[in-house]
PDB file of C-alpha atoms in Angstrom:
ATOM      1  CA  MET A   1     126.415 143.446  -7.907  1.00 41.00           C
ATOM      2  CA  SER A   2     128.886 145.756  -5.661  1.00 59.00           C
ATOM      3  CA  LYS A   3     132.151 146.237  -7.291  1.00 93.00           C
ATOM      4  CA  SER A   4     134.667 143.451  -6.997  1.00 95.00           C
ATOM      5  CA  ALA A   5     138.351 143.415  -6.996  1.00 97.00           C
ATOM      6  CA  LEU A   6     140.586 140.321  -7.295  1.00 98.00           C
ATOM      7  CA  THR A   7     143.496 140.382  -4.773  1.00 97.00           C
ATOM      8  CA  VAL A   8     146.279 137.978  -4.771  1.00 98.00           C
ATOM      9  CA  LEU A   9     148.330 137.496  -1.894  1.00 97.00           C
ATOM     10  CA  ASP A  10     151.901 136.823  -1.734  1.00 92.00           C
ATOM     11  CA  MET A  11     152.080 134.528  -4.827  1.00 94.00           C
ATOM     12  CA  ILE A  12     155.190 136.523  -6.249  1.00 92.00           C
ATOM     13  CA  ASN A  13     157.659 133.785  -4.073  1.00 90.00           C
ATOM     14  CA  THR A  14     160.993 132.713  -4.222  1.00 89.00           C
ATOM     15  CA  TYR A  15     159.815 129.736  -1.767  1.00 88.00           C
ATOM     16  CA  ASP A  16     162.954 130.099  -0.142  1.00 84.00           C
ATOM     17  CA  HIS A  17     161.814 130.286   3.502  1.00 80.00           C
ATOM     18  CA  GLU A  18     161.779 128.691   6.508  1.00 81.00           C
ATOM     19  CA  ASP A  19     158.454 127.118   5.905  1.00 84.00           C
ATOM     20  CA  ALA A  20     158.582 126.528   2.204  1.00 87.00           C
ATOM     21  CA  GLU A  21     158.610 122.856   1.978  1.00 88.00           C
ATOM     22  CA  LEU A  22     154.932 123.069   3.685  1.00 92.00           C
ATOM     23  CA  LEU A  23     153.465 125.162   1.355  1.00 92.00           C
ATOM     24  CA  LEU A  24     154.938 124.027  -1.963  1.00 94.00           C
ATOM     25  CA  SER A  25     152.733 121.108  -2.349  1.00 95.00           C
ATOM     26  CA  SER A  26     149.544 123.041  -1.801  1.00 96.00           C
ATOM     27  CA  ALA A  27     151.159 126.199  -3.888  1.00 97.00           C
ATOM     28  CA  GLU A  28     151.391 123.289  -6.542  1.00 97.00           C
ATOM     29  CA  LYS A  29     147.512 122.650  -6.564  1.00 97.00           C
ATOM     30  CA  VAL A  30     146.352 126.408  -6.659  1.00 98.00           C
ATOM     31  CA  VAL A  31     148.529 128.024  -9.048  1.00 98.00           C
ATOM     32  CA  PRO A  32     146.220 127.048 -11.803  1.00 98.00           C
ATOM     33  CA  VAL A  33     143.410 127.615 -10.177  1.00 98.00           C
ATOM     34  CA  VAL A  34     144.500 130.747  -9.442  1.00 98.00           C
ATOM     35  CA  ALA A  35     145.647 131.377 -12.907  1.00 98.00           C
ATOM     36  CA  GLY A  36     142.244 130.824 -14.489  1.00 97.00           C
ATOM     37  CA  LEU A  37     140.808 133.201 -11.610  1.00 97.00           C
ATOM     38  CA  LEU A  38     143.467 135.838 -13.133  1.00 97.00           C
ATOM     39  CA  GLN A  39     141.921 135.107 -16.585  1.00 96.00           C
ATOM     40  CA  ARG A  40     138.449 135.364 -15.736  1.00 96.00           C
ATOM     41  CA  ALA A  41     138.574 138.118 -13.890  1.00 96.00           C
ATOM     42  CA  ARG A  42     140.757 140.315 -16.659  1.00 95.00           C
ATOM     43  CA  ASP A  43     138.245 138.837 -19.204  1.00 95.00           C
ATOM     44  CA  LYS A  44     135.624 140.600 -17.051  1.00 94.00           C
ATOM     45  CA  ASP A  45     137.399 143.587 -16.351  1.00 94.00           C
ATOM     46  CA  VAL A  46     137.434 142.978 -12.660  1.00 95.00           C
ATOM     47  CA  PRO A  47     140.583 144.871 -11.419  1.00 96.00           C
ATOM     48  CA  VAL A  48     143.242 142.510 -10.179  1.00 97.00           C
ATOM     49  CA  ILE A  49     145.471 143.568  -6.833  1.00 97.00           C
ATOM     50  CA  TYR A  50     148.722 141.940  -6.204  1.00 95.00           C
ATOM     51  CA  VAL A  51     149.452 142.307  -2.267  1.00 94.00           C
ATOM     52  CA  ASN A  52     152.802 141.003  -1.710  1.00 88.00           C
ATOM     53  CA  ASP A  53     155.269 140.366   1.021  1.00 79.00           C
ATOM     54  CA  ASN A  54     158.513 141.982   0.561  1.00 70.00           C
ATOM     55  CA  PHE A  55     160.416 139.569   2.049  1.00 62.00           C
ATOM     56  CA  GLY A  56     162.543 142.013   4.184  1.00 58.00           C
ATOM     57  CA  GLU A  57     164.103 143.356   0.759  1.00 64.00           C
ATOM     58  CA  TRP A  58     163.434 147.152   2.148  1.00 56.00           C
ATOM     59  CA  ARG A  59     164.504 148.843  -1.277  1.00 54.00           C
ATOM     60  CA  SER A  60     162.645 146.215  -3.421  1.00 60.00           C
ATOM     61  CA  HIS A  61     159.645 147.048  -5.517  1.00 64.00           C
ATOM     62  CA  HIS A  62     157.174 145.032  -7.505  1.00 72.00           C
ATOM     63  CA  GLY A  63     159.475 144.423 -10.297  1.00 72.00           C
ATOM     64  CA  GLU A  64     162.508 143.275  -8.798  1.00 79.00           C
ATOM     65  CA  LEU A  65     160.482 141.191  -6.557  1.00 84.00           C
ATOM     66  CA  LEU A  66     158.783 139.213  -9.578  1.00 88.00           C
ATOM     67  CA  GLY A  67     162.241 139.348 -11.326  1.00 87.00           C
ATOM     68  CA  LYS A  68     163.825 137.562  -8.484  1.00 89.00           C
ATOM     69  CA  ALA A  69     161.020 134.927  -8.026  1.00 88.00           C
ATOM     70  CA  LEU A  70     160.924 134.457 -11.821  1.00 90.00           C
ATOM     71  CA  ALA A  71     164.921 133.409 -11.385  1.00 91.00           C
ATOM     72  CA  GLY A  72     164.477 131.076  -8.729  1.00 90.00           C
ATOM     73  CA  PRO A  73     164.213 127.511  -8.829  1.00 92.00           C
ATOM     74  CA  HIS A  74     160.198 127.854  -8.519  1.00 94.00           C
ATOM     75  CA  ALA A  75     159.383 130.010 -11.466  1.00 94.00           C
ATOM     76  CA  ARG A  76     157.226 127.422 -12.549  1.00 96.00           C
ATOM     77  CA  LEU A  77     154.836 128.754  -9.647  1.00 96.00           C
ATOM     78  CA  VAL A  78     155.140 132.250 -10.494  1.00 95.00           C
ATOM     79  CA  GLU A  79     155.147 132.130 -14.476  1.00 96.00           C
ATOM     80  CA  PRO A  80     151.339 131.576 -14.993  1.00 97.00           C
ATOM     81  CA  LEU A  81     150.446 134.268 -12.389  1.00 96.00           C
ATOM     82  CA  ARG A  82     152.570 137.010 -13.701  1.00 95.00           C
ATOM     83  CA  PRO A  83     150.734 140.513 -13.560  1.00 95.00           C
ATOM     84  CA  ASP A  84     150.005 142.020 -16.239  1.00 94.00           C
ATOM     85  CA  ASP A  85     150.478 145.582 -17.431  1.00 93.00           C
ATOM     86  CA  ALA A  86     146.921 146.432 -15.559  1.00 94.00           C
ATOM     87  CA  SER A  87     147.282 144.892 -12.633  1.00 95.00           C
ATOM     88  CA  LEU A  88     147.906 146.478  -9.530  1.00 93.00           C
ATOM     89  CA  PHE A  89     150.696 146.013  -7.085  1.00 91.00           C
ATOM     90  CA  VAL A  90     150.612 146.593  -3.488  1.00 92.00           C
ATOM     91  CA  VAL A  91     154.064 145.703  -1.183  1.00 88.00           C
ATOM     92  CA  LYS A  92     153.288 144.607   2.504  1.00 87.00           C
ATOM     93  CA  ALA A  93     155.698 143.858   5.102  1.00 82.00           C
ATOM     94  CA  ARG A  94     153.207 141.852   7.564  1.00 84.00           C
ATOM     95  CA  HIS A  95     150.825 139.251   7.120  1.00 90.00           C
ATOM     96  CA  SER A  96     147.679 141.274   6.212  1.00 95.00           C
ATOM     97  CA  ALA A  97     147.290 142.821   3.201  1.00 95.00           C
ATOM     98  CA  PHE A  98     146.253 146.099   5.049  1.00 95.00           C
ATOM     99  CA  PHE A  99     148.686 146.401   7.924  1.00 92.00           C
ATOM    100  CA  GLU A 100     150.629 149.997   7.388  1.00 90.00           C
ATOM    101  CA  THR A 101     149.840 149.441   3.333  1.00 92.00           C
ATOM    102  CA  PRO A 102     147.803 152.127   1.256  1.00 93.00           C
ATOM    103  CA  LEU A 103     145.486 149.223   0.177  1.00 96.00           C
ATOM    104  CA  SER A 104     142.256 150.724   1.569  1.00 96.00           C
ATOM    105  CA  TYR A 105     142.945 153.558   0.575  1.00 96.00           C
ATOM    106  CA  LEU A 106     143.128 152.137  -3.220  1.00 95.00           C
ATOM    107  CA  LEU A 107     140.165 150.142  -2.905  1.00 96.00           C
ATOM    108  CA  ARG A 108     137.978 153.191  -1.603  1.00 95.00           C
ATOM    109  CA  GLN A 109     139.273 155.063  -4.731  1.00 94.00           C
ATOM    110  CA  GLN A 110     138.207 152.418  -7.148  1.00 93.00           C
ATOM    111  CA  GLY A 111     134.852 152.148  -5.320  1.00 95.00           C
ATOM    112  CA  THR A 112     135.500 148.481  -4.681  1.00 96.00           C
ATOM    113  CA  GLU A 113     132.964 147.078  -1.990  1.00 95.00           C
ATOM    114  CA  ARG A 114     133.883 143.322  -2.783  1.00 96.00           C
ATOM    115  CA  LEU A 115     137.663 141.439  -2.422  1.00 97.00           C
ATOM    116  CA  VAL A 116     137.740 138.220  -3.814  1.00 98.00           C
ATOM    117  CA  LEU A 117     140.836 136.940  -1.538  1.00 98.00           C
ATOM    118  CA  CYS A 118     143.417 134.065  -3.190  1.00 98.00           C
ATOM    119  CA  GLY A 119     146.830 132.853  -2.656  1.00 97.00           C
ATOM    120  CA  GLN A 120     148.831 132.186   0.411  1.00 96.00           C
ATOM    121  CA  VAL A 121     149.023 130.928   3.127  1.00 95.00           C
ATOM    122  CA  THR A 122     145.255 130.228   4.238  1.00 96.00           C
ATOM    123  CA  GLU A 123     146.034 130.312   7.931  1.00 96.00           C
ATOM    124  CA  GLN A 124     148.009 133.081   7.992  1.00 94.00           C
ATOM    125  CA  CYS A 125     147.797 136.025   5.505  1.00 95.00           C
ATOM    126  CA  ILE A 126     144.676 135.045   4.045  1.00 97.00           C
ATOM    127  CA  LEU A 127     142.931 134.927   7.718  1.00 97.00           C
ATOM    128  CA  TYR A 128     144.107 138.116   8.550  1.00 97.00           C
ATOM    129  CA  SER A 129     143.460 139.927   5.498  1.00 97.00           C
ATOM    130  CA  CYS A 130     140.135 138.782   5.707  1.00 97.00           C
ATOM    131  CA  LEU A 131     139.633 140.037   9.014  1.00 96.00           C
ATOM    132  CA  ASP A 132     140.994 143.342   8.292  1.00 97.00           C
ATOM    133  CA  ALA A 133     138.715 143.864   5.268  1.00 97.00           C
ATOM    134  CA  HIS A 134     135.456 142.773   7.543  1.00 97.00           C
ATOM    135  CA  ILE A 135     136.727 145.959   9.942  1.00 96.00           C
ATOM    136  CA  ARG A 136     137.040 148.170   6.909  1.00 97.00           C
ATOM    137  CA  HIS A 137     133.432 146.754   5.756  1.00 96.00           C
ATOM    138  CA  PHE A 138     134.472 145.171   2.906  1.00 97.00           C
ATOM    139  CA  ASP A 139     132.507 141.855   1.217  1.00 96.00           C
ATOM    140  CA  VAL A 140     135.165 139.065   1.408  1.00 97.00           C
ATOM    141  CA  THR A 141     134.942 135.833  -0.658  1.00 97.00           C
ATOM    142  CA  VAL A 142     137.361 133.359  -0.407  1.00 98.00           C
ATOM    143  CA  PRO A 143     137.714 130.678  -3.228  1.00 98.00           C
ATOM    144  CA  ARG A 144     138.765 127.592  -1.301  1.00 97.00           C
ATOM    145  CA  ASP A 145     140.181 126.133  -4.108  1.00 98.00           C
ATOM    146  CA  ALA A 146     142.489 129.013  -4.632  1.00 98.00           C
ATOM    147  CA  VAL A 147     144.195 129.198  -1.138  1.00 98.00           C
ATOM    148  CA  ALA A 148     147.409 127.539  -0.396  1.00 97.00           C
ATOM    149  CA  CYS A 149     148.321 126.289   2.978  1.00 97.00           C
ATOM    150  CA  MET A 150     150.900 124.955   5.266  1.00 96.00           C
ATOM    151  CA  TYR A 151     148.589 123.141   7.986  1.00 97.00           C
ATOM    152  CA  PRO A 152     145.247 121.899   6.260  1.00 96.00           C
ATOM    153  CA  GLU A 153     143.617 121.542   9.863  1.00 97.00           C
ATOM    154  CA  LEU A 154     144.814 125.372  10.221  1.00 97.00           C
ATOM    155  CA  ALA A 155     143.561 126.335   7.257  1.00 97.00           C
ATOM    156  CA  ASP A 156     139.994 124.226   7.531  1.00 97.00           C
ATOM    157  CA  ALA A 157     139.503 126.034  10.874  1.00 97.00           C
ATOM    158  CA  ALA A 158     141.016 129.597   9.400  1.00 97.00           C
ATOM    159  CA  LEU A 159     138.267 129.122   6.764  1.00 97.00           C
ATOM    160  CA  ARG A 160     135.380 128.227   9.350  1.00 97.00           C
ATOM    161  CA  MET A 161     136.211 131.488  11.092  1.00 97.00           C
ATOM    162  CA  ILE A 162     136.422 133.533   7.964  1.00 96.00           C
ATOM    163  CA  GLU A 163     132.918 131.908   7.592  1.00 97.00           C
ATOM    164  CA  ARG A 164     131.687 132.678  10.459  1.00 96.00           C
ATOM    165  CA  ASN A 165     133.273 135.387  12.792  1.00 95.00           C
ATOM    166  CA  MET A 166     133.869 137.774   9.535  1.00 95.00           C
ATOM    167  CA  GLY A 167     130.634 136.864   7.571  1.00 94.00           C
ATOM    168  CA  ALA A 168     132.661 136.232   4.748  1.00 96.00           C
ATOM    169  CA  ARG A 169     131.950 133.854   1.898  1.00 96.00           C
ATOM    170  CA  ALA A 170     134.152 130.576   1.262  1.00 96.00           C
ATOM    171  CA  CYS A 171     133.088 129.138  -2.345  1.00 96.00           C
ATOM    172  CA  ASP A 172     134.963 126.852  -5.052  1.00 96.00           C
ATOM    173  CA  SER A 173     136.464 129.527  -7.624  1.00 96.00           C
ATOM    174  CA  ALA A 174     134.234 128.104 -10.357  1.00 95.00           C
ATOM    175  CA  GLU A 175     131.238 129.611  -8.701  1.00 94.00           C
ATOM    176  CA  LEU A 176     133.099 133.445  -9.283  1.00 91.00           C
ATOM    177  CA  TRP A 177     132.293 135.472 -12.653  1.00 76.00           C
ATOM    178  CA  ARG A 178     130.340 132.588 -14.430  1.00 67.00           C
TER     179      ARG A 178
END
């Protein structure tokens, strides 16, 4: 089996943005699933990489982003997903985890061939990150029950595109790391 990494997108979040109300109910459903994936990945020594939006805070680093999210009104959605000391963290400014970030370099340094993408938002950051992973020749798996969305119909279409156009695997999280 190729070397995998669990990549958690944008879950360190204050939910203090324009579309937050559309995202919150979906995020609440996926947090326990992502927490389970994190535990299974850590138990099997699968590297965990958080890739998170900087929310326009250009002087922030991952500790500040985490602290702000844990101090906010939706800390219950962040606490179960808190990075541990072995987790890696990449800060991004746009939708794709790869756009002008060192993620591709980091993955190559670790010998990663397969990414498991979870987090939010399915029809935006997950979709764009999957496309960018595909064009960089990474295998991608997206656990359907571990990605949050704002618009379910667009998320369904995004998951179909991920499978059909990018050759990625969409599955249930229970199918990973048994």
